[in-house]
């Protein structure tokens, strides 16, 4: 298979290119596209054969369900049972990096929801993504567009490196806005909302809107979010945690906000904000990997709020700590 890439303007994507990509989706093919979080690997969520190609291209375990990307709230209504909590949050936070797990309607094929009774829905905050979903006329199932287990792609070159020859089309809409994936919450029981995956939408602003705390799933309900059971986001070289004030492990490349005393600036990325750290984490992993360094030390974000929780989650997974 030949993988074609087309560059689109992020605010004004060419209707011709969107239509071309939408035809690939309608014909059961695979299209990678930008979202505000990471690049997604999309297929028609209602076509089981098309969805199965996603699992093959990524090497993803079949029991790990996919997110249905929709173009507005009414569209999402066709695929899951909304409740008041989900409705309120969707009105406030969509389009945006917040995914809801809700009871699935029968129209959602079993393979898309990993055999579960629930399905995940999200309206991405990206004009290219929304135009593609709208034009295709179907929800688009899309995990991150990387080989399973690898760091998620934040630009189209990275998608190409992982997916060349395995997918039909890549829409290149430049670098993403957030760099880590959406926050996934389970609202199946609106009296007991669960945080399944911390991400780009901060916990505290969701909780404020809900008027409730998001509980972390216990070991039983954890089985309901199969994706969180796998090792993830990891480069092929060891990732070590560095805490401010400690000694940097010898010979490691470094990423973080503070500058360790013994750091070699030729192998370091210093970010000037937490947001930029999140945006640059996965691409930093891949950059150092290609430079054949023997390990990567990353600063543990000691902050309470915002994207810090999502960042800590990705860092601890990459380091093999959870
Ligand atoms: O930002 C994002 O969410 C990106 C972009 C492309 O939208 N997508 C993404 O998809 O990160 P993926 O497949 O890499 O992660 C989806 C997560 C997984 O942990 C999966 O297990 C969980 O959502 N999930 C999906 N459907 C679920 C369901 N019905 N019940 C529980 N967890 C679910
Ligand atoms: Mg992923």
Coordinates of C-alpha atoms and ligand atoms in Angstrom, one line a residue:
X1 CA 0.0 0.0 0.0
X2 CA 1.2 3.5 -0.8
X3 CA 0.6 6.1 1.9
X4 CA -0.1 9.5 0.6
X5 CA 0.3 12.7 2.6
X6 CA -1.5 16.0 1.9
X7 CA -0.8 19.2 3.7
X8 CA -3.8 21.2 4.8
X9 CA -4.2 24.7 6.3
X10 CA -5.1 24.2 9.9
X11 CA -7.8 26.9 10.0
X12 CA -9.0 26.5 6.5
X13 CA -8.4 23.0 5.2
X14 CA -9.0 22.5 1.5
X15 CA -12.5 21.1 0.9
X16 CA -11.0 19.1 -2.0
X17 CA -8.5 17.3 0.2
X18 CA -11.1 16.8 3.0
X19 CA -13.4 15.3 0.4
X20 CA -10.7 13.0 -0.8
X21 CA -9.9 11.8 2.7
X22 CA -13.6 11.4 3.5
X23 CA -14.0 9.1 0.5
X24 CA -11.2 6.9 1.8
X25 CA -13.0 6.7 5.1
X26 CA -16.3 5.9 3.4
X27 CA -14.6 3.2 1.3
X28 CA -13.4 1.5 4.5
X29 CA -9.8 2.8 4.4
X30 CA -7.5 4.3 7.0
X31 CA -6.8 8.1 7.3
X32 CA -4.5 9.7 9.9
X33 CA -5.6 13.2 10.8
X34 CA -4.6 15.9 13.3
X35 CA -6.6 16.6 16.5
X36 CA -5.8 19.1 19.2
X37 CA -4.3 16.3 21.4
X38 CA -2.3 13.9 19.1
X39 CA -2.7 12.6 15.6
X40 CA -5.5 10.0 15.2
X41 CA -5.6 6.9 13.0
X42 CA -9.2 7.0 11.7
X43 CA -11.7 4.6 10.1
X44 CA -15.4 4.4 9.8
X45 CA -16.5 3.5 13.3
X46 CA -19.6 1.8 12.1
X47 CA -17.8 -0.5 9.6
X48 CA -16.3 -3.5 11.5
X49 CA -14.0 -4.4 8.6
X50 CA -12.6 -0.9 8.5
X51 CA -12.1 -0.8 12.2
X52 CA -10.3 -4.1 12.2
X53 CA -7.7 -2.5 9.9
X54 CA -6.9 0.0 12.7
X55 CA -6.0 -2.9 15.1
X56 CA -3.8 -4.5 12.4
X57 CA -2.0 -1.4 11.4
X58 CA -1.2 -0.5 15.0
X59 CA -0.6 -4.0 16.3
X60 CA -3.2 -3.1 18.9
X61 CA -4.8 -5.8 21.2
X62 CA -8.4 -6.3 20.0
X63 CA -9.9 -5.9 23.5
X64 CA -8.8 -2.3 23.7
X65 CA -11.8 -0.1 22.6
X66 CA -11.7 2.9 20.4
X67 CA -13.0 6.5 20.7
X68 CA -15.8 7.5 18.3
X69 CA -15.0 11.0 17.1
X70 CA -18.1 13.0 16.4
X71 CA -18.8 16.5 14.9
X72 CA -21.3 17.8 17.5
X73 CA -23.4 16.8 20.5
X74 CA -26.4 15.7 18.4
X75 CA -24.1 13.4 16.4
X76 CA -22.8 11.8 19.6
X77 CA -26.4 11.2 20.7
X78 CA -26.7 8.6 17.9
X79 CA -24.1 6.3 19.4
X80 CA -24.3 6.6 23.2
X81 CA -27.0 7.1 25.9
X82 CA -26.4 10.6 27.3
X83 CA -27.3 11.5 30.9
X84 CA -27.5 15.0 32.5
X85 CA -23.9 15.0 33.6
X86 CA -22.6 14.1 30.2
X87 CA -24.9 16.7 28.5
X88 CA -23.6 19.5 30.8
X89 CA -20.0 18.6 30.4
X90 CA -20.3 18.3 26.6
X91 CA -22.0 21.8 26.4
X92 CA -19.1 23.3 28.4
X93 CA -16.1 21.4 27.2
X94 CA -16.8 20.3 23.6
X95 CA -15.1 20.7 21.2
X96 CA -12.2 19.7 23.4
X97 CA -9.9 17.1 24.9
X98 CA -12.5 15.3 27.0
X99 CA -13.9 11.8 26.2
X100 CA -17.0 10.3 27.7
X101 CA -17.6 6.6 28.3
X102 CA -21.3 6.0 28.2
X103 CA -23.7 3.1 27.5
X104 CA -23.4 2.3 23.8
X105 CA -26.3 2.1 21.4
X106 CA -26.7 -1.0 19.2
X107 CA -25.5 0.7 16.1
X108 CA -21.9 0.7 17.5
X109 CA -20.2 -2.5 16.3
X110 CA -18.7 -4.7 19.0
X111 CA -15.2 -4.4 17.6
X112 CA -15.3 -0.6 17.9
X113 CA -16.1 -0.9 21.6
X114 CA -13.8 -3.8 22.3
X115 CA -16.8 -6.1 23.1
X116 CA -18.0 -3.8 26.0
X117 CA -21.5 -2.5 26.6
X118 CA -20.2 1.1 26.6
X119 CA -18.5 3.3 24.0
X120 CA -16.3 6.3 24.2
X121 CA -17.2 9.6 22.4
X122 CA -15.3 12.8 21.8
X123 CA -15.7 16.0 19.7
X124 CA -12.2 17.1 18.8
X125 CA -11.2 20.8 18.8
X126 CA -9.6 20.8 15.4
X127 CA -11.1 22.1 12.1
X128 CA -9.5 19.5 9.9
X129 CA -10.8 16.7 12.2
X130 CA -14.3 18.1 12.4
X131 CA -14.5 18.7 8.6
X132 CA -13.3 15.2 8.0
X133 CA -15.9 13.6 10.3
X134 CA -18.7 15.8 8.9
X135 CA -17.8 15.2 5.3
X136 CA -17.4 11.4 5.8
X137 CA -20.9 11.4 7.3
X138 CA -20.0 8.8 9.9
X139 CA -18.3 8.8 13.3
X140 CA -14.6 8.2 13.0
X141 CA -13.0 5.6 15.3
X142 CA -9.4 6.8 16.1
X143 CA -6.7 5.8 18.4
X144 CA -3.4 7.6 18.4
X145 CA -1.7 7.1 15.1
X146 CA 1.4 5.2 16.4
X147 CA 2.5 1.6 16.6
X148 CA 0.9 0.2 19.7
X149 CA 2.9 1.0 22.9
X150 CA 5.0 3.7 21.2
X151 CA 4.9 7.4 22.0
X152 CA 1.9 9.1 20.4
X153 CA 2.6 11.2 17.3
X154 CA 2.3 15.0 17.6
X155 CA 3.2 15.7 13.9
X156 CA 2.6 14.1 10.6
X157 CA 6.2 13.1 10.0
X158 CA 6.1 10.8 13.0
X159 CA 2.8 9.3 11.8
X160 CA 4.5 8.6 8.4
X161 CA 7.4 6.9 10.1
X162 CA 5.2 4.5 12.1
X163 CA 2.4 4.0 9.5
X164 CA 4.0 4.3 6.0
X165 CA 2.8 1.4 3.9
X166 CA 0.1 0.5 6.4
X167 CA -2.5 3.2 5.9
X168 CA -4.0 5.0 2.9
X169 CA -3.8 8.7 3.6
X170 CA -2.3 11.2 6.1
X171 CA -3.7 14.7 6.5
X172 CA -0.9 16.9 7.6
X173 CA -2.2 19.8 9.7
X174 CA 1.0 20.8 11.4
X175 CA 1.9 20.2 15.1
X176 CA -0.8 19.6 17.7
X177 CA -1.9 22.0 20.4
X178 CA -1.7 19.8 23.5
X179 CA 0.6 16.8 22.9
X180 CA -1.0 14.4 25.3
X181 CA -4.3 12.6 24.8
X182 CA -7.7 13.5 25.9
X183 CA -8.9 13.0 29.4
X184 CA -11.2 9.9 29.5
X185 CA -14.0 9.8 32.1
X186 CA -16.6 7.1 32.7
X187 CA -20.1 8.7 33.2
X188 CA -22.0 5.4 32.9
X189 CA -23.1 5.9 36.5
X190 CA -23.5 9.7 36.8
X191 CA -23.5 9.4 40.6
X192 CA -20.1 8.0 40.5
X193 CA -18.0 9.5 37.7
X194 CA -14.6 7.8 37.2
X195 CA -11.3 9.1 35.9
X196 CA -10.2 6.4 33.4
X197 CA -7.3 8.3 31.9
X198 CA -5.9 11.7 32.9
X199 CA -5.2 13.9 29.9
X200 CA -5.2 17.3 28.4
X201 CA -8.4 18.5 30.1
X202 CA -7.5 19.2 33.7
X203 CA -9.3 17.2 36.4
X204 CA -10.2 20.2 38.6
X205 CA -12.1 22.1 36.0
X206 CA -14.2 18.9 35.1
X207 CA -14.8 18.4 38.8
X208 CA -15.9 22.0 39.3
X209 CA -18.4 21.7 36.5
X210 CA -19.7 18.3 37.8
X211 CA -19.8 19.4 41.4
X212 CA -18.2 16.0 42.2
X213 CA -14.8 14.4 42.5
X214 CA -13.7 12.0 39.8
X215 CA -12.9 8.7 41.5
X216 CA -10.0 6.5 40.3
X217 CA -11.4 3.1 39.2
X218 CA -10.8 0.2 41.6
X219 CA -9.2 -3.0 40.2
X220 CA -12.6 -4.3 39.2
X221 CA -13.7 -1.3 37.2
X222 CA -10.2 -0.9 35.8
X223 CA -10.9 -3.9 33.7
X224 CA -13.5 -1.7 32.0
X225 CA -10.8 0.5 30.5
X226 CA -8.6 -2.1 29.0
X227 CA -6.3 0.5 27.5
X228 CA -4.9 1.4 30.9
X229 CA -3.7 -2.1 31.5
X230 CA -1.0 -2.0 28.7
X231 CA 2.5 -0.5 28.7
X232 CA 2.2 2.7 26.8
X233 CA 3.9 5.8 25.4
X234 CA 7.4 4.2 25.8
X235 CA 10.4 4.8 23.7
X236 CA 12.7 1.9 23.1
X237 CA 15.4 3.2 25.5
X238 CA 15.0 3.4 29.3
X239 CA 13.2 6.4 30.7
X240 CA 14.2 7.5 34.3
X241 CA 12.6 10.0 36.6
X242 CA 14.6 13.0 37.7
X243 CA 13.4 15.1 40.7
X244 CA 14.5 18.6 41.2
X245 CA 17.6 18.8 43.4
X246 CA 18.7 15.2 42.8
X247 CA 21.7 14.2 40.7
X248 CA 21.0 13.5 37.0
X249 CA 21.7 9.8 36.1
X250 CA 25.0 9.6 34.2
X251 CA 24.9 9.6 30.4
X252 CA 21.2 10.3 30.2
X253 CA 19.6 12.8 27.9
X254 CA 17.3 15.1 29.7
X255 CA 13.9 16.8 29.4
X256 CA 12.2 19.0 31.9
X257 CA 11.5 22.5 33.1
X258 CA 14.4 22.9 35.6
X259 CA 18.0 22.6 34.6
X260 CA 19.9 19.9 36.5
X261 CA 23.5 20.9 37.7
X262 CA 25.4 18.3 35.8
X263 CA 23.3 18.4 32.6
X264 CA 24.9 18.2 29.2
X265 CA 23.1 20.8 27.2
X266 CA 23.9 19.0 23.9
X267 CA 21.5 16.3 25.0
X268 CA 18.8 18.3 26.8
X269 CA 15.5 19.9 26.2
X270 CA 14.5 22.6 28.7
X271 CA 10.9 23.7 28.4
X272 CA 9.7 27.1 29.5
X273 CA 6.2 25.9 30.7
X274 CA 4.3 22.9 31.7
X275 CA 2.2 23.2 28.6
X276 CA 5.3 23.1 26.4
X277 CA 6.6 20.2 28.3
X278 CA 3.4 18.2 27.6
X279 CA 3.5 19.3 24.0
X280 CA 7.2 18.2 23.6
X281 CA 7.3 15.0 25.7
X282 CA 6.5 12.4 23.0
X283 CA 8.5 14.1 20.2
X284 CA 11.4 14.4 22.7
X285 CA 11.3 10.7 23.4
X286 CA 11.5 10.0 19.7
X287 CA 14.2 12.6 19.0
X288 CA 16.5 11.1 21.7
X289 CA 15.7 7.6 20.5
X290 CA 16.9 8.5 17.0
X291 CA 20.1 9.9 18.5
X292 CA 20.9 6.6 20.2
X293 CA 21.3 8.0 23.7
X294 CA 21.5 5.3 26.3
X295 CA 18.7 6.6 28.6
X296 CA 16.3 9.6 28.9
X297 CA 15.8 11.3 32.3
X298 CA 12.6 13.3 32.6
X299 CA 11.6 15.7 35.3
X300 CA 8.8 14.6 37.6
X301 CA 6.2 17.5 37.5
X302 CA 5.6 18.4 41.2
X303 CA 2.7 20.7 40.4
X304 CA -0.9 20.1 41.5
X305 CA -3.0 21.5 38.8
X306 CA -3.7 21.6 35.0
X307 CA -2.0 19.2 32.7
X308 CA 0.5 18.0 35.4
X309 CA -1.6 14.9 36.2
X310 CA -1.8 13.8 32.6
X311 CA 1.9 14.5 32.2
X312 CA 2.8 12.5 35.3
X313 CA 0.6 9.6 34.0
X314 CA 2.5 9.5 30.7
X315 CA 5.9 9.8 32.3
X316 CA 5.3 7.1 34.8
X317 CA 4.0 4.7 32.1
X318 CA 7.0 5.5 29.9
X319 CA 9.2 4.8 32.8
X320 CA 7.4 1.5 33.4
X321 CA 6.2 2.6 36.9
X322 CA 2.4 2.0 36.2
Ligands
LIG1 O1 -6.8 12.4 22.5 C1 -7.2 11.3 22.3 O2 -8.0 10.7 23.0 C2 -6.7 10.6 21.0 C3 -7.1 11.4 19.8 C4 -6.7 10.7 18.5 O3 -8.5 11.7 19.9 N1 -7.1 9.2 20.9 C5 -6.7 8.3 21.8 O4 -7.2 7.0 21.6 O5 -5.8 8.5 22.7 P1 -6.6 5.7 22.2 O6 -7.3 4.6 21.6 O7 -5.1 5.7 22.2 O8 -7.1 5.8 23.7 C6 -8.5 5.6 24.1 C7 -8.6 5.2 25.5 C8 -8.0 3.9 25.8 O9 -7.4 3.9 27.1 C9 -9.2 3.0 25.8 O10 -9.1 1.8 26.6 C10 -10.3 3.9 26.4 O11 -10.0 5.2 25.9 N2 -11.6 3.5 26.1 C11 -12.2 3.6 24.9 N3 -13.5 3.1 24.9 C12 -13.7 2.7 26.1 C13 -14.8 2.1 26.8 N4 -15.9 1.8 26.2 N5 -14.7 1.9 28.1 C14 -13.5 2.2 28.8 N6 -12.5 2.7 28.2 C15 -12.5 3.0 26.9
LIG2 MG1 -2.9 5.6 22.2

